[in-house]
Amino acid sequence: MRILIIEDEQELLCDLAKGLTWKGYAVDQAETGMKGYQMAMDETYDLIILDLNLPGMDGLEILERLKEEKPQTKVLILSANHHLETKLAGFQLGASDYLTKPFHFEELEARIRVLLNRRFVQSPSHLTYQDISMDTFSRCVTVKGENVFFTAKETAILEYFLLNQGRLITQQEIIDHVWNGDSDPFSNSVRVHLSAMRKKLKNVLGYDPIQTKIGEGYRLR
Ligand code: CA
């Protein structure tokens, strides 16, 4: 899942990006409001973490404009501003969540997980499909009750399939949601990660749970 962080405190921005990347998210960073708004408009993000007090363009203004253009975008406000009026204004403009600074990384991560899994009728900590189960907290995957090791990229791809069960997923979509903007994955590299992941699943399941529709995309059977 791909996340954009808009935050002007360099150190915090860097720590957040590192922590979330470590947790398996594809992370892009913007240190000014204008840049963040531009990136949010140009790219597809599963979630935007938005500071409010930003140079150039204020967070609430970004939120308002963004919600007009891309109403589906999920935004979590992360701000030192703890005033009720500001929080309510944020929710009124369409924020999905509001966390005040200082905060614990674990809490932020827990809220992100809930937000990204909310549209599914599953527990926010586990994604399952038949014999496949992923703990979105520890990023561990079990297949038929057996722990199977997946690399970070393979785990992120599998997570995207589990979150989009039954839907046809294109290769471009996988790139958009699993890779961040800094990397420029060749379509081949997506195929390599995808096929390694499928092989591991197949080894345990005895069949490949992912169906290829040539020229169209992939789908969990
Ligand atoms: Ca700030």
Coordinates of C-alpha atoms and ligand atoms in Angstrom, one line a residue:
M1 CA 0.0 0.0 0.0
R2 CA 1.3 3.4 -1.0
I3 CA 1.4 6.3 1.4
L4 CA 2.3 10.0 1.0
I5 CA 3.6 11.9 4.0
I6 CA 3.3 15.7 3.9
E7 CA 5.4 17.1 6.8
D8 CA 7.8 20.0 7.0
E9 CA 9.7 18.8 10.1
Q10 CA 12.6 17.0 8.3
E11 CA 13.5 14.7 11.1
L12 CA 10.0 13.6 11.8
L13 CA 9.4 13.1 8.0
C14 CA 12.5 11.0 7.7
D15 CA 11.7 8.9 10.8
L16 CA 8.1 8.3 9.6
A17 CA 9.2 7.4 6.1
K18 CA 11.8 4.9 7.5
G19 CA 9.4 3.4 10.0
L20 CA 6.5 2.9 7.5
T21 CA 8.9 1.6 4.8
W22 CA 10.1 -0.9 7.4
K23 CA 6.5 -1.9 8.0
G24 CA 6.1 -2.7 4.3
Y25 CA 4.5 0.4 2.9
A26 CA 5.7 2.2 -0.2
V27 CA 6.3 5.7 1.0
D28 CA 6.7 9.1 -0.7
Q29 CA 7.6 12.3 1.1
A30 CA 6.9 16.0 0.6
E31 CA 8.3 18.6 2.9
T32 CA 6.1 21.5 1.7
G33 CA 2.4 21.9 1.3
M34 CA 2.6 22.8 -2.4
K35 CA 4.8 19.8 -3.3
G36 CA 2.6 17.5 -1.3
Y37 CA -0.6 18.8 -3.0
Q38 CA 1.0 18.3 -6.4
M39 CA 2.1 14.8 -5.6
A40 CA -1.3 13.9 -4.3
M41 CA -2.9 15.2 -7.5
D42 CA -0.4 13.4 -9.8
E43 CA -0.1 10.0 -8.1
T44 CA -2.4 7.4 -6.6
Y45 CA -2.1 7.0 -2.8
D46 CA -3.9 4.6 -0.6
L47 CA -3.4 7.1 2.3
I48 CA -2.0 10.6 2.9
I49 CA -0.5 11.6 6.2
L50 CA -1.0 15.3 6.4
D51 CA 0.6 17.9 8.7
L52 CA -1.5 21.1 9.1
N53 CA 1.0 23.8 9.9
L54 CA 3.0 23.8 6.6
P55 CA 4.9 26.5 4.7
G56 CA 3.3 27.7 1.6
M57 CA 0.0 25.9 1.6
D58 CA -1.8 25.0 4.8
G59 CA -2.8 21.4 5.5
L60 CA -6.6 22.2 5.7
E61 CA -6.4 24.0 2.4
I62 CA -4.7 21.0 0.8
L63 CA -7.3 18.7 2.3
E64 CA -10.1 20.8 1.0
R65 CA -8.7 21.1 -2.5
L66 CA -7.8 17.4 -2.6
K67 CA -11.3 16.3 -1.5
E68 CA -12.8 18.4 -4.3
E69 CA -10.6 16.8 -6.9
K70 CA -10.2 13.3 -5.5
P71 CA -12.9 12.6 -2.9
Q72 CA -11.9 9.0 -2.5
T73 CA -8.4 9.8 -1.1
K74 CA -8.0 8.9 2.6
V75 CA -6.3 11.5 4.7
L76 CA -5.0 11.1 8.2
I77 CA -4.1 14.4 9.9
L78 CA -1.0 14.4 12.1
S79 CA -0.8 17.7 13.8
A80 CA 0.4 19.4 17.0
N81 CA -2.8 21.4 16.9
H82 CA -5.1 19.7 19.5
H83 CA -7.9 22.2 19.5
L84 CA -11.3 20.7 19.1
E85 CA -12.4 23.3 16.4
T86 CA -9.4 22.4 14.2
K87 CA -10.1 18.7 14.6
L88 CA -13.7 19.1 13.7
A89 CA -12.8 21.3 10.8
G90 CA -10.5 18.5 9.6
F91 CA -13.2 15.9 9.8
Q92 CA -15.7 18.3 8.2
L93 CA -13.4 18.6 5.2
G94 CA -13.2 14.8 4.9
A95 CA -10.3 13.6 7.0
S96 CA -10.6 10.0 8.0
D97 CA -8.6 10.3 11.2
Y98 CA -6.8 12.9 13.3
L99 CA -3.8 12.1 15.5
T100 CA -2.1 14.8 17.7
K101 CA 1.6 15.2 18.1
P102 CA 3.5 14.0 20.1
F103 CA 2.4 10.5 19.3
H104 CA 3.6 6.9 19.4
F105 CA 4.6 5.4 16.1
E106 CA 2.8 2.2 17.1
E107 CA -0.5 4.1 17.5
L108 CA -0.1 5.8 14.1
E109 CA 0.7 2.5 12.5
A110 CA -2.4 0.9 14.1
R111 CA -4.6 3.7 12.9
I112 CA -3.2 3.4 9.4
R113 CA -3.9 -0.4 9.3
V114 CA -7.5 0.2 10.4
L115 CA -8.0 2.9 7.8
L116 CA -6.5 0.8 5.0
N117 CA -8.5 -2.3 5.9
R118 CA -11.7 -0.7 6.9
R119 CA -13.6 -1.4 3.7
F120 CA -13.2 -5.1 4.2
V121 CA -15.3 -7.3 6.4
Q122 CA -12.2 -8.7 8.1
S123 CA -10.3 -8.1 11.3
P124 CA -8.0 -5.2 10.8
S125 CA -5.0 -7.2 11.9
H126 CA -5.5 -10.2 9.6
L127 CA -6.2 -10.5 5.9
T128 CA -7.3 -14.0 4.8
Y129 CA -8.2 -15.8 1.6
Q130 CA -8.9 -19.5 1.8
D131 CA -5.8 -21.1 3.4
I132 CA -3.7 -17.9 3.2
S133 CA -3.6 -15.6 6.2
M134 CA -1.5 -12.4 6.6
D135 CA -0.9 -10.7 9.9
T136 CA -0.8 -7.1 8.8
F137 CA 0.9 -6.1 12.1
S138 CA 3.8 -8.5 12.1
R139 CA 3.7 -8.9 8.3
C140 CA 3.9 -12.7 8.7
V141 CA 2.1 -15.0 6.3
T142 CA 0.8 -18.4 7.0
V143 CA -0.3 -20.8 4.2
K144 CA -2.3 -23.9 5.3
G145 CA -1.2 -23.1 8.9
E146 CA 2.5 -23.1 7.9
N147 CA 4.7 -20.0 8.2
V148 CA 6.0 -19.0 4.8
F149 CA 8.8 -16.5 4.3
F150 CA 8.1 -13.7 1.8
T151 CA 10.3 -10.8 1.0
A152 CA 9.1 -7.3 1.8
K153 CA 8.0 -6.7 -1.9
E154 CA 6.4 -10.1 -2.2
T155 CA 4.5 -9.4 1.1
A156 CA 3.3 -6.0 -0.2
I157 CA 2.1 -7.5 -3.5
L158 CA 0.3 -10.3 -1.7
E159 CA -1.3 -7.8 0.7
Y160 CA -2.6 -5.9 -2.3
F161 CA -4.2 -9.0 -3.7
L162 CA -5.7 -9.9 -0.4
L163 CA -7.2 -6.4 -0.1
N164 CA -8.6 -6.6 -3.6
Q165 CA -10.1 -10.1 -3.7
G166 CA -12.0 -11.1 -6.7
R167 CA -11.0 -8.0 -8.7
L168 CA -8.8 -8.0 -11.8
I169 CA -5.5 -6.2 -10.9
T170 CA -3.3 -4.8 -13.6
Q171 CA 0.5 -4.7 -13.5
Q172 CA 0.4 -0.9 -13.5
E173 CA -1.8 -1.0 -10.5
I174 CA 0.6 -3.2 -8.6
I175 CA 3.4 -0.7 -9.4
D176 CA 1.3 2.2 -8.3
H177 CA 0.4 0.7 -4.9
V178 CA 3.5 -1.3 -4.0
W179 CA 6.4 0.8 -5.3
N180 CA 7.1 4.4 -4.3
G181 CA 7.9 7.3 -6.6
D182 CA 11.6 7.1 -6.1
S183 CA 11.9 3.6 -7.7
D184 CA 11.2 3.1 -11.3
P185 CA 10.4 -0.5 -11.5
F186 CA 10.6 -2.1 -14.9
S187 CA 7.6 -4.2 -15.6
N188 CA 9.9 -7.2 -15.6
S189 CA 10.9 -6.6 -12.0
V190 CA 7.2 -6.6 -11.0
R191 CA 6.8 -9.9 -12.8
V192 CA 9.9 -11.3 -11.0
H193 CA 8.5 -10.5 -7.6
L194 CA 5.0 -11.6 -8.5
S195 CA 6.2 -14.9 -9.9
A196 CA 8.4 -15.6 -6.9
M197 CA 5.4 -14.9 -4.6
R198 CA 3.2 -17.2 -6.6
K199 CA 5.7 -20.0 -6.6
K200 CA 5.9 -19.9 -2.8
L201 CA 2.2 -20.0 -2.5
K202 CA 1.9 -22.8 -5.0
N203 CA 4.6 -24.9 -3.2
V204 CA 2.4 -25.1 -0.1
L205 CA -1.1 -25.0 -1.6
G206 CA -0.4 -27.3 -4.5
Y207 CA -1.9 -24.9 -6.9
D208 CA -1.4 -21.3 -8.0
P209 CA -4.2 -19.2 -6.4
I210 CA -3.6 -16.3 -8.8
Q211 CA -5.0 -16.4 -12.2
T212 CA -3.4 -14.6 -15.1
K213 CA -5.6 -13.0 -17.7
I214 CA -3.2 -12.4 -20.6
G215 CA -3.0 -8.7 -21.6
E216 CA -5.4 -7.7 -18.8
G217 CA -4.0 -8.6 -15.3
Y218 CA -4.2 -10.9 -12.4
R219 CA -6.8 -12.1 -9.9
L220 CA -7.1 -14.2 -6.8
R221 CA -9.2 -17.2 -8.1
Ligands
CA1 CA 4.5 21.5 10.6

